[in-house]
Coordinates of C-alpha atoms and ligand atoms in Angstrom, one line a residue:
M229 CA 0.6 -10.7 47.9
H230 CA 3.4 -11.7 45.9
P231 CA 3.7 -9.8 42.2
S232 CA 5.4 -11.7 39.9
F233 CA 9.2 -10.8 39.1
N234 CA 8.5 -9.9 35.5
L235 CA 5.3 -7.9 35.6
C236 CA 5.9 -7.2 31.7
S237 CA 5.5 -10.6 30.8
A238 CA 2.6 -11.4 33.5
I239 CA 0.4 -8.6 32.0
D240 CA 1.2 -9.9 28.5
S241 CA 0.2 -13.7 29.4
Q242 CA -2.8 -12.0 31.2
L243 CA -4.0 -10.0 27.6
S244 CA -3.3 -13.2 25.4
N245 CA -5.5 -15.3 28.0
L246 CA -7.9 -12.8 27.8
S247 CA -8.4 -12.9 24.3
V248 CA -9.2 -16.4 23.9
G249 CA -12.8 -15.8 24.1
L250 CA -12.7 -12.2 22.9
E251 CA -14.9 -11.3 19.2
G252 CA -12.2 -10.3 16.3
F253 CA -9.2 -12.0 18.0
G254 CA -7.7 -15.3 17.0
P255 CA -4.9 -17.7 18.0
D256 CA -2.3 -15.6 16.5
F257 CA -2.7 -12.5 18.4
E258 CA 0.1 -11.4 20.5
P259 CA -0.3 -8.5 23.1
Q260 CA 3.0 -7.6 22.2
T261 CA 3.5 -5.6 26.2
R262 CA 6.7 -3.9 26.8
V263 CA 8.3 -1.1 28.8
A264 CA 6.5 2.1 28.4
D265 CA 7.8 5.3 27.7
E266 CA 7.1 6.7 31.4
R267 CA 4.9 9.4 30.0
F268 CA 2.5 7.2 29.5
G269 CA 2.8 4.5 31.7
D270 CA 4.6 1.5 33.4
F271 CA 4.1 -0.9 30.3
Q272 CA 2.3 -0.9 27.2
A273 CA 0.5 -3.3 24.9
N274 CA 0.6 -2.4 21.5
G275 CA -0.4 -6.0 19.7
A276 CA -3.9 -4.6 18.8
L277 CA -2.7 -2.6 16.1
P278 CA -0.9 -4.7 13.6
H279 CA -3.6 -7.5 14.4
A280 CA -6.4 -5.0 13.6
K281 CA -4.5 -4.1 10.1
K282 CA -3.9 -7.9 9.0
T283 CA -7.6 -8.8 10.0
G284 CA -8.8 -5.4 8.5
Q285 CA -10.6 -4.3 11.7
N286 CA -10.7 -0.9 14.0
P287 CA -7.7 -1.1 16.5
R288 CA -9.4 1.5 19.1
V289 CA -12.4 -1.1 19.0
L290 CA -10.3 -4.0 19.5
A291 CA -8.1 -2.6 22.3
Q292 CA -10.9 -0.9 24.4
R293 CA -12.5 -4.8 23.9
L294 CA -9.3 -6.3 25.7
V295 CA -9.6 -3.4 28.3
D296 CA -13.2 -4.3 29.1
A297 CA -12.3 -7.9 29.7
L298 CA -9.8 -6.9 32.1
P299 CA -11.1 -8.0 35.9
P300 CA -11.1 -4.8 38.0
S301 CA -7.8 -4.6 39.9
N302 CA -6.3 -1.9 42.3
D303 CA -2.5 -2.3 40.8
W304 CA -3.1 -1.0 37.8
K305 CA -4.4 1.9 36.3
V306 CA -5.4 1.3 32.8
D307 CA -5.8 3.3 30.0
L308 CA -6.0 4.0 26.0
S309 CA -3.9 6.2 23.8
G310 CA -3.2 7.4 20.7
P311 CA -4.9 4.7 17.8
G312 CA -5.3 1.8 20.4
F313 CA -2.2 1.5 22.7
I314 CA -3.4 0.0 26.0
N315 CA -1.1 1.6 29.1
F316 CA -0.6 0.2 32.3
S317 CA 0.2 2.3 35.7
A318 CA 1.3 0.6 38.5
S319 CA -0.4 2.0 41.5
P320 CA 1.9 3.2 44.7
E321 CA 0.9 -0.2 46.7
L322 CA 1.8 -2.5 44.0
L323 CA 5.2 -0.8 43.7
L324 CA 5.8 -0.9 47.0
Q325 CA 4.8 -4.8 47.4
W326 CA 7.0 -5.8 44.2
G327 CA 10.1 -3.5 46.3
L328 CA 9.0 -5.4 49.3
S329 CA 9.1 -9.2 47.8
H330 CA 12.0 -8.6 45.4
G331 CA 14.6 -6.2 48.1
S332 CA 17.2 -8.7 48.5
E333 CA 19.5 -10.4 46.6
N334 CA 18.2 -14.2 47.5
E335 CA 14.8 -13.1 46.4
L336 CA 15.9 -11.8 43.5
N337 CA 17.7 -14.5 42.9
K338 CA 15.1 -17.2 43.9
S339 CA 12.4 -15.2 41.6
A340 CA 15.0 -15.2 38.2
K341 CA 14.9 -18.9 38.0
T342 CA 12.8 -19.8 34.9
G343 CA 10.4 -22.8 34.7
N344 CA 11.9 -23.8 31.7
A345 CA 15.6 -25.0 32.7
K346 CA 18.4 -26.0 29.9
V347 CA 21.5 -27.6 29.8
I348 CA 23.8 -25.3 28.3
A349 CA 27.2 -25.6 27.2
V350 CA 29.4 -22.2 27.1
D351 CA 32.3 -22.3 25.2
F352 CA 34.9 -19.4 26.2
S353 CA 38.1 -18.0 26.7
S354 CA 39.9 -20.7 24.8
P355 CA 43.3 -19.4 24.0
N356 CA 45.9 -21.4 22.5
T357 CA 48.6 -23.0 24.4
A358 CA 52.5 -22.2 24.2
K359 CA 51.4 -18.5 23.3
Q360 CA 49.9 -15.7 26.0
M361 CA 46.7 -14.9 26.3
H362 CA 46.3 -11.4 24.4
V363 CA 44.2 -8.7 24.8
G364 CA 41.8 -10.0 22.2
H365 CA 41.0 -13.2 24.5
I366 CA 40.0 -11.2 27.2
R367 CA 36.6 -10.2 25.7
S368 CA 35.8 -13.9 25.1
T369 CA 36.7 -14.6 28.6
L370 CA 34.8 -11.6 30.4
I371 CA 31.5 -11.9 28.0
G372 CA 31.3 -15.8 28.7
E373 CA 31.4 -15.7 32.3
C374 CA 28.9 -12.9 32.1
I375 CA 26.9 -15.1 30.2
S376 CA 27.3 -18.4 32.1
R377 CA 26.6 -16.1 35.2
M378 CA 23.2 -15.1 33.7
L379 CA 22.0 -18.3 32.4
T380 CA 22.9 -19.9 35.9
F381 CA 21.2 -17.3 37.6
R382 CA 18.1 -17.8 35.3
G383 CA 18.7 -21.4 36.9
H384 CA 19.9 -23.2 33.8
K385 CA 22.4 -26.0 34.0
V386 CA 25.3 -24.5 32.7
I387 CA 28.8 -26.0 31.8
R388 CA 31.6 -23.9 31.5
D389 CA 34.2 -25.4 28.5
N390 CA 37.8 -23.7 28.2
H391 CA 38.3 -25.0 24.4
L392 CA 42.0 -24.5 24.4
G393 CA 43.9 -24.6 21.2
D394 CA 46.3 -27.2 22.4
W395 CA 46.8 -29.4 19.2
G396 CA 47.6 -29.0 15.7
T397 CA 50.8 -28.4 13.1
Q398 CA 52.3 -25.7 15.7
F399 CA 53.4 -28.3 17.8
G400 CA 55.9 -29.7 15.1
I401 CA 57.5 -26.6 14.6
L402 CA 57.6 -25.9 18.5
L403 CA 59.3 -29.2 19.2
L404 CA 61.7 -28.4 16.4
A405 CA 62.8 -25.3 18.0
I406 CA 63.1 -27.0 21.5
E407 CA 65.5 -29.6 19.8
E408 CA 67.5 -26.8 17.7
E409 CA 68.2 -24.7 20.7
K410 CA 68.7 -27.5 23.0
V411 CA 66.1 -26.1 25.3
S412 CA 65.4 -27.7 28.5
L413 CA 61.3 -26.8 29.7
D414 CA 62.2 -27.1 33.1
D415 CA 64.3 -23.9 32.9
L416 CA 62.3 -21.3 30.8
G417 CA 62.8 -18.4 33.2
D418 CA 60.4 -16.2 34.5
D419 CA 58.1 -15.9 31.8
P420 CA 58.1 -19.4 30.4
V421 CA 55.1 -19.0 27.9
A422 CA 56.7 -15.9 26.5
R423 CA 60.2 -17.7 25.8
L424 CA 57.6 -20.5 24.3
E425 CA 56.4 -18.2 21.9
D426 CA 59.7 -16.7 20.9
L427 CA 60.9 -20.7 20.4
Y428 CA 57.8 -21.1 18.3
R429 CA 59.0 -17.6 16.2
L430 CA 62.3 -18.7 15.8
G431 CA 60.7 -22.4 14.5
N432 CA 58.5 -20.7 12.3
S433 CA 61.5 -18.8 10.6
R434 CA 63.8 -21.7 10.2
I435 CA 61.3 -23.7 8.6
K436 CA 60.3 -21.0 6.0
E437 CA 64.0 -20.6 5.3
S438 CA 64.9 -24.6 5.1
E439 CA 63.4 -27.7 3.7
V440 CA 65.1 -30.0 6.2
A441 CA 63.6 -27.5 8.9
L442 CA 60.4 -28.1 7.7
S443 CA 60.9 -31.9 7.0
K444 CA 62.1 -32.2 10.5
A445 CA 59.0 -30.1 12.0
R446 CA 56.8 -32.6 10.0
A447 CA 58.4 -35.6 11.7
H448 CA 58.6 -34.2 15.4
L449 CA 54.7 -33.4 14.6
V450 CA 53.7 -37.1 13.2
K451 CA 56.0 -38.8 16.4
L452 CA 53.3 -36.9 18.3
Q453 CA 50.7 -37.3 16.9
D454 CA 51.6 -41.2 16.8
G455 CA 52.1 -41.2 20.7
D456 CA 55.8 -40.7 21.2
P457 CA 56.0 -40.9 24.7
Y458 CA 58.8 -38.0 24.5
S459 CA 57.1 -35.8 22.4
L460 CA 53.7 -36.4 24.5
S461 CA 55.7 -35.4 27.6
L462 CA 57.1 -31.9 26.1
W463 CA 53.9 -31.4 24.7
E464 CA 52.0 -32.0 28.2
K465 CA 54.7 -30.0 30.1
I466 CA 53.8 -27.2 27.6
R467 CA 50.4 -27.5 28.3
D468 CA 50.9 -27.2 31.8
L469 CA 53.1 -24.2 31.3
S470 CA 50.5 -22.4 29.6
M471 CA 47.7 -23.4 32.2
E472 CA 49.4 -22.3 34.7
S473 CA 50.1 -18.7 33.3
F474 CA 45.9 -18.6 32.1
E475 CA 45.1 -20.1 35.3
Q476 CA 47.0 -16.6 37.0
I477 CA 44.5 -14.4 34.7
Y478 CA 41.6 -16.3 35.1
R479 CA 41.8 -16.2 39.1
L480 CA 42.3 -12.3 38.9
L481 CA 39.2 -12.3 36.3
G482 CA 37.4 -14.6 38.5
A483 CA 36.6 -16.8 35.4
N484 CA 35.7 -20.2 36.0
F485 CA 35.2 -23.7 34.3
D486 CA 33.9 -27.1 34.7
H487 CA 36.1 -28.5 31.6
A488 CA 39.3 -27.4 29.5
L489 CA 38.5 -30.0 27.0
G490 CA 40.8 -28.7 24.7
E491 CA 41.2 -29.4 20.8
S492 CA 43.6 -32.5 22.1
F493 CA 40.7 -34.4 23.6
Y494 CA 39.0 -34.9 20.5
R495 CA 42.3 -36.3 18.7
D496 CA 41.1 -39.8 18.5
K497 CA 37.3 -38.7 17.7
V498 CA 38.0 -37.2 14.3
D499 CA 37.9 -40.2 12.2
L500 CA 34.4 -40.9 13.1
V501 CA 33.4 -37.3 12.2
Y502 CA 35.3 -38.3 8.5
E503 CA 33.3 -41.3 8.7
A504 CA 29.9 -40.2 9.4
L505 CA 30.0 -37.1 7.0
S506 CA 31.3 -39.7 4.2
R507 CA 28.8 -42.3 4.7
H508 CA 25.9 -39.8 4.6
Q509 CA 27.3 -38.0 1.5
I510 CA 27.7 -35.0 3.0
C511 CA 31.6 -34.0 2.6
Q512 CA 33.5 -34.7 -0.6
E513 CA 36.8 -34.8 -2.3
D514 CA 38.3 -32.0 -3.6
D515 CA 41.9 -31.8 -4.7
G516 CA 42.5 -34.6 -2.0
A517 CA 41.4 -32.8 0.9
L518 CA 38.0 -33.9 2.3
V519 CA 35.4 -30.7 2.2
V520 CA 31.7 -29.6 2.6
F521 CA 29.8 -27.2 0.4
H522 CA 26.4 -26.0 1.0
P523 CA 24.9 -25.7 -2.3
D524 CA 21.7 -23.5 -1.3
H525 CA 23.8 -21.0 0.5
K526 CA 25.2 -18.0 -1.6
R527 CA 28.9 -18.3 -0.3
F528 CA 29.2 -21.3 0.8
A529 CA 27.7 -23.5 -2.1
K530 CA 31.1 -22.2 -3.7
Q531 CA 33.7 -21.6 -0.4
P532 CA 34.5 -24.9 1.2
F533 CA 34.4 -26.3 4.8
I534 CA 37.4 -27.9 4.7
I535 CA 37.4 -30.7 7.7
R536 CA 40.4 -32.6 6.1
K537 CA 43.5 -31.3 4.5
S538 CA 44.9 -33.0 1.5
D539 CA 47.8 -34.1 3.7
G540 CA 45.2 -36.3 5.5
A541 CA 45.5 -33.8 8.8
S542 CA 42.2 -32.7 10.8
N543 CA 42.0 -29.0 11.6
Y544 CA 39.9 -26.8 13.5
A545 CA 36.5 -27.7 11.8
T546 CA 37.1 -31.3 12.4
T547 CA 37.4 -30.7 15.9
D548 CA 34.7 -28.3 16.5
L549 CA 32.6 -31.0 14.6
A550 CA 33.7 -33.7 16.7
T551 CA 33.2 -31.5 19.8
L552 CA 29.5 -30.5 19.2
S553 CA 28.9 -34.1 18.7
F554 CA 30.6 -34.8 22.0
R555 CA 28.9 -32.1 23.9
Q556 CA 25.4 -33.2 22.3
A557 CA 26.1 -37.1 23.2
E558 CA 27.4 -36.8 26.4
W559 CA 26.5 -34.0 28.1
K560 CA 22.7 -33.9 26.5
C561 CA 23.3 -30.3 26.1
D562 CA 20.1 -28.3 24.6
Q563 CA 21.9 -25.1 23.9
I564 CA 26.1 -24.7 22.9
I565 CA 27.1 -21.1 23.1
Y566 CA 30.4 -20.1 21.2
V567 CA 32.0 -16.9 22.4
T568 CA 34.7 -15.9 19.7
D569 CA 35.6 -13.1 17.9
G570 CA 33.9 -11.5 14.9
R571 CA 36.5 -12.7 12.1
Q572 CA 35.3 -16.3 12.9
R573 CA 31.4 -15.9 12.0
D574 CA 32.0 -17.9 8.5
H575 CA 33.6 -20.8 10.3
F576 CA 30.5 -21.0 12.9
E577 CA 28.3 -20.3 10.1
Q578 CA 29.5 -23.7 8.1
L579 CA 30.3 -25.2 10.9
F580 CA 26.3 -25.1 12.1
L581 CA 25.2 -25.7 8.7
T582 CA 27.0 -28.9 8.4
A583 CA 26.2 -30.0 11.8
R584 CA 22.3 -29.8 10.9
K585 CA 23.1 -32.0 7.9
W586 CA 24.6 -34.4 10.1
F587 CA 22.5 -34.7 12.8
Q588 CA 19.5 -34.9 10.1
A589 CA 21.1 -37.7 8.5
E590 CA 21.1 -39.6 11.9
G591 CA 18.1 -38.4 13.5
R592 CA 19.2 -37.1 16.4
E593 CA 18.5 -33.6 18.1
L594 CA 20.5 -30.5 17.0
P595 CA 21.2 -28.3 20.3
E596 CA 20.5 -24.7 19.6
L597 CA 23.8 -23.2 18.5
S598 CA 24.8 -19.8 19.0
H599 CA 27.8 -18.2 17.8
V600 CA 28.1 -14.8 20.4
W601 CA 30.9 -12.6 18.8
F602 CA 32.1 -9.9 19.4
G603 CA 34.8 -6.7 18.0
T604 CA 38.2 -5.5 18.7
I605 CA 39.4 -3.4 21.2
L606 CA 40.8 -0.4 19.6
G607 CA 43.7 1.9 21.1
E608 CA 42.7 5.7 21.1
D609 CA 44.5 6.1 17.5
N610 CA 41.2 4.2 16.5
K611 CA 43.3 0.7 15.3
A612 CA 43.6 -2.6 17.1
I613 CA 45.3 -1.9 20.3
K614 CA 49.1 -2.7 20.4
T615 CA 51.9 -1.6 23.0
R616 CA 54.0 1.5 22.0
D617 CA 56.5 -0.7 19.8
G618 CA 53.5 -2.5 17.7
Q619 CA 53.4 -5.6 19.8
P620 CA 50.3 -7.0 21.0
I621 CA 49.4 -6.1 24.5
K622 CA 49.4 -8.6 27.3
L623 CA 46.2 -9.3 29.1
I624 CA 48.2 -9.5 32.1
D625 CA 50.3 -6.5 31.9
L626 CA 46.9 -4.5 30.9
L627 CA 45.4 -5.7 34.1
E628 CA 48.1 -4.8 36.0
E629 CA 48.1 -1.2 34.9
A630 CA 44.2 -1.0 35.6
I631 CA 44.7 -2.1 39.5
R632 CA 48.1 0.4 39.4
R633 CA 46.0 2.9 38.1
A634 CA 43.0 2.5 40.7
G635 CA 45.5 2.6 43.6
V636 CA 46.5 5.7 43.3
M637 CA 42.9 7.0 42.8
V638 CA 42.4 5.1 46.0
R639 CA 45.7 6.6 47.9
Q640 CA 44.3 10.3 46.8
K641 CA 40.9 10.2 48.3
N642 CA 41.9 8.0 51.4
S643 CA 45.1 9.2 52.6
E644 CA 44.9 7.4 56.2
I645 CA 44.1 3.9 55.0
P646 CA 46.7 0.7 55.2
N647 CA 48.6 -0.2 52.1
N648 CA 46.5 -3.6 52.2
E649 CA 43.4 -1.7 51.7
V650 CA 44.6 0.5 49.2
E651 CA 45.6 -2.7 47.3
R652 CA 42.5 -4.4 48.4
R653 CA 40.4 -1.6 46.7
A654 CA 42.6 -1.0 44.0
K655 CA 41.8 -4.3 42.6
I656 CA 38.1 -4.6 42.9
I657 CA 38.1 -0.9 41.2
G658 CA 40.6 -1.7 38.6
L659 CA 39.4 -4.8 37.6
G660 CA 35.8 -3.5 37.8
A661 CA 37.0 -1.0 35.3
V662 CA 38.5 -2.9 32.5
R663 CA 35.0 -5.3 32.9
Y664 CA 32.8 -2.9 32.8
A665 CA 34.2 -0.9 29.8
D666 CA 34.1 -4.2 27.6
L667 CA 30.6 -5.7 29.0
S668 CA 28.7 -2.2 28.5
Q669 CA 29.5 -1.7 25.1
D670 CA 27.0 -3.5 22.6
R671 CA 29.6 -6.7 21.7
T672 CA 29.3 -6.5 17.9
L673 CA 30.9 -3.1 18.1
D674 CA 34.9 -2.1 18.3
Y675 CA 35.7 -0.1 21.1
V676 CA 37.9 2.4 21.9
F677 CA 40.0 1.9 25.2
S678 CA 40.7 4.6 27.0
W679 CA 42.1 4.7 30.8
D680 CA 40.7 8.0 31.6
K681 CA 37.4 6.9 30.4
L682 CA 36.9 3.9 32.2
L683 CA 38.1 5.1 35.3
A684 CA 36.1 8.3 35.3
M685 CA 34.0 8.5 38.6
Q686 CA 31.2 9.9 36.1
G687 CA 29.3 8.3 33.5
N688 CA 28.5 4.7 32.4
T689 CA 31.5 3.3 34.3
A690 CA 32.2 0.4 37.1
P691 CA 33.8 3.2 39.3
Y692 CA 30.5 5.1 39.3
L693 CA 28.7 2.1 39.9
Q694 CA 30.4 1.2 42.7
Y695 CA 30.4 4.9 44.0
A696 CA 26.6 4.4 44.2
V697 CA 26.8 1.3 46.2
A698 CA 29.4 2.9 48.7
R699 CA 27.3 5.4 49.2
I700 CA 24.4 3.6 50.0
F701 CA 26.0 1.5 52.6
S702 CA 27.1 4.9 54.3
I703 CA 23.7 5.7 54.7
F704 CA 22.6 2.7 56.5
R705 CA 26.2 3.4 58.1
K706 CA 24.9 6.8 59.4
L707 CA 21.8 5.5 60.5
N708 CA 23.3 2.7 62.1
R709 CA 21.2 0.5 60.3
D710 CA 21.4 -2.9 58.2
P711 CA 20.6 -2.6 54.8
S712 CA 19.7 -6.5 55.1
Q713 CA 17.4 -6.1 57.3
P714 CA 13.6 -4.9 56.3
T715 CA 12.4 -2.0 57.1
Q716 CA 9.4 -1.3 59.5
S717 CA 6.0 -0.8 57.8
P718 CA 7.4 1.9 55.0
R719 CA 4.3 3.9 53.0
P720 CA 3.5 3.6 49.6
P721 CA 5.8 5.7 47.2
Q722 CA 4.1 9.3 46.4
T723 CA 6.8 12.1 45.6
E724 CA 8.0 12.1 41.9
A725 CA 11.4 10.7 43.0
E726 CA 10.2 8.1 45.1
R727 CA 8.1 6.8 42.0
K728 CA 10.2 7.3 39.4
L729 CA 13.4 5.2 41.6
A730 CA 10.7 2.5 42.5
R731 CA 9.5 1.7 38.9
K732 CA 13.2 1.7 37.9
L733 CA 13.8 -1.2 40.5
L734 CA 10.7 -2.9 38.9
L735 CA 12.1 -3.0 35.6
F736 CA 15.5 -5.1 36.3
P737 CA 13.6 -8.2 35.1
M738 CA 13.1 -6.9 31.8
A739 CA 16.6 -6.0 31.8
L740 CA 17.7 -9.6 32.5
D741 CA 15.7 -10.8 30.7
Q742 CA 16.6 -9.1 27.1
A743 CA 20.3 -9.2 28.4
T744 CA 20.0 -13.0 28.5
R745 CA 18.0 -13.4 25.8
E746 CA 19.7 -11.6 23.2
L747 CA 23.2 -12.8 25.2
K748 CA 24.3 -9.4 25.0
P749 CA 25.3 -8.2 28.5
H750 CA 25.4 -4.3 27.5
F751 CA 21.5 -4.4 28.2
L752 CA 22.4 -5.1 31.6
C753 CA 24.9 -2.5 32.0
T754 CA 22.8 0.0 30.7
Y755 CA 20.1 -0.5 33.2
L756 CA 22.4 -0.4 36.2
Y757 CA 23.4 2.8 35.1
E758 CA 20.1 4.4 34.4
L759 CA 19.2 3.0 38.0
A760 CA 22.3 4.7 39.5
T761 CA 21.8 7.8 37.9
E762 CA 17.9 7.6 39.2
F763 CA 19.1 6.7 42.7
S764 CA 21.2 9.8 42.4
S765 CA 18.2 12.4 41.6
F766 CA 16.2 10.4 44.6
Y767 CA 19.1 11.1 46.9
N768 CA 19.4 14.6 46.1
Q769 CA 15.5 15.3 45.9
D770 CA 14.1 13.5 48.9
K771 CA 16.1 13.1 52.3
V772 CA 16.4 9.8 53.7
M773 CA 16.6 11.2 57.2
V774 CA 13.1 12.6 58.2
D775 CA 10.6 12.9 61.5
E776 CA 7.9 10.9 59.5
V777 CA 8.6 7.4 60.1
K778 CA 6.7 5.9 57.7
T779 CA 8.3 8.2 55.1
Q780 CA 12.2 7.2 55.7
E781 CA 11.0 3.6 56.2
L782 CA 10.1 3.7 52.4
R783 CA 13.4 5.8 51.7
L784 CA 15.5 3.3 53.4
Q785 CA 13.5 0.7 51.7
L786 CA 14.4 2.1 48.1
C787 CA 18.0 2.7 49.2
S788 CA 18.0 -1.1 50.3
Q789 CA 16.6 -2.5 47.2
T790 CA 18.9 -0.1 45.0
L791 CA 21.7 -1.4 46.8
H792 CA 20.9 -5.2 46.5
T793 CA 20.0 -4.8 42.6
L794 CA 23.2 -3.0 42.0
K795 CA 25.0 -5.5 43.7
T796 CA 23.0 -8.6 42.0
G797 CA 23.6 -6.9 38.7
L798 CA 27.5 -6.2 38.9
F799 CA 27.9 -10.0 40.7
L800 CA 26.4 -11.0 37.2
L801 CA 28.7 -8.8 35.5
G802 CA 31.5 -10.2 37.5
I803 CA 32.2 -7.0 39.3
E804 CA 32.7 -6.6 42.8
T805 CA 31.7 -3.7 45.2
L806 CA 33.1 -1.9 48.3
E807 CA 31.4 -0.4 51.4
E808 CA 33.8 2.3 51.2
M809 CA 35.3 3.4 48.5
Ligands
LIG1420 N1 41.3 -21.2 20.2 C1 40.6 -20.4 19.1 C2 41.4 -19.0 19.1 O1 41.9 -18.6 20.1 C3 39.2 -20.4 19.9 C4 38.2 -21.8 20.2 C5 36.9 -21.1 19.8 N2 35.9 -22.4 20.6 C6 35.7 -23.5 19.2 N3 35.0 -24.2 19.7 N4 36.1 -22.9 18.1 O2 40.7 -18.8 18.3

């Protein structure tokens, strides 16, 4: 027997199929099976209630009819409770069988593959060149990487695209400052991107003070846009320098991209957008600009989506329309996911509405469009996180500080290990902690960044989960066993602690499902935290090293299954683990 990966949806489809021939049910009946409150069992189907209400029947009678139609099975104990809830409790044999067939990272990975694979573009990180990545960009990178990993794990074809902000008016200003300051781009000092940012600020104040500077900046921009080779070579150099500094961070964070088709890639594709939207009468002239209104929308009936500025220049909106069209035409995307902060919600809502009209007019299939937005990281004063002198915090500084602090922790615990091992562990713990602090919160909420909280060994933190992993490794070391080798004829779980842990392990697919469906990593984090806690009570209650062989084998089986589930989950979050901490 190889029980299904997701037992909750297996029960749901069984009930759904059974209901087809049954009196009182109809094609719109949904069993609504979910994870049950532990007191009632493992899964609970509640669909008889709303269906009975809608059709004026007795819910308990309906539920009983479904229960009677179930073929006899040793896998489940089934009973009715309340006004018509159907409760399913997995038998000890089923818990054991499920564990044996989903106990390794490989098996989990294989079972998680969906039968309905899609092509999904994930647009994430997307910093702006000539500017440093700041802490605001960390969320897009971490959430986007995690979502990409989860979708890949489910078997989708994921295309990761870093939509760099590498084109636009800022380059006119920057080129002006470079010229006026007689700066050589080969000699920008230790932190070239910081220097470029300073130059941009300088240029910006110049154009505010002087009309001459302003028209010079405009002339620089026109030259660049017209393809003047010298201006282009400067722009390219700026892009390369920026990319180098971003890549340093991506390497630290283990973030990967298939493409970095920035805004500049679409600069010769924006005319197509004006042309198409005008031809289909989706846009209109407004004070010299080209704009789109959505008369059926309460705000966007009046608030325009500007797709060409009055000076004729394209903007963020134009590029995003061109990008969307390109991704659909070239990559045949079924879905596009955009990961940005919540302040861009209006932009994406207008973009999606406009794209729907455009694609409809041309009979093109519009991919599913999802804006995955997130809140702000706050300092301990509850305001957007800043350095002491009020500057935005630089991402690289934050990550280095996390590693430094983790290094102190590791050294305190292990006075005897060599420095390079301290460094290796510090990196895994420090970066894991920052990452987990970010992913474990509902992404739509703001959260307070606190060093003490995120590095704590207790509570819902990465170090706590990494410690659970290291502890399981040490159990196997003590017994001189290998956690990836199969156990020898374990007995089914019997004690309360065994049963509770086995049940928690069984729920991994549902947590993964919810995190992937809602594109919210915190559901996975919450599950892993609960699993580690359940493991900890199991370990306190039931000794692993016992004389009874089959009992010891089961307990080792539960240990190794917990280990592999934790490792798989942490991998999906982008967090590495250690055999010793
Ligand atoms: N560069 C933008 C920023 O830093 C994010 C781009 C997001 N992606 C997109 N297709 N608009 O805010």
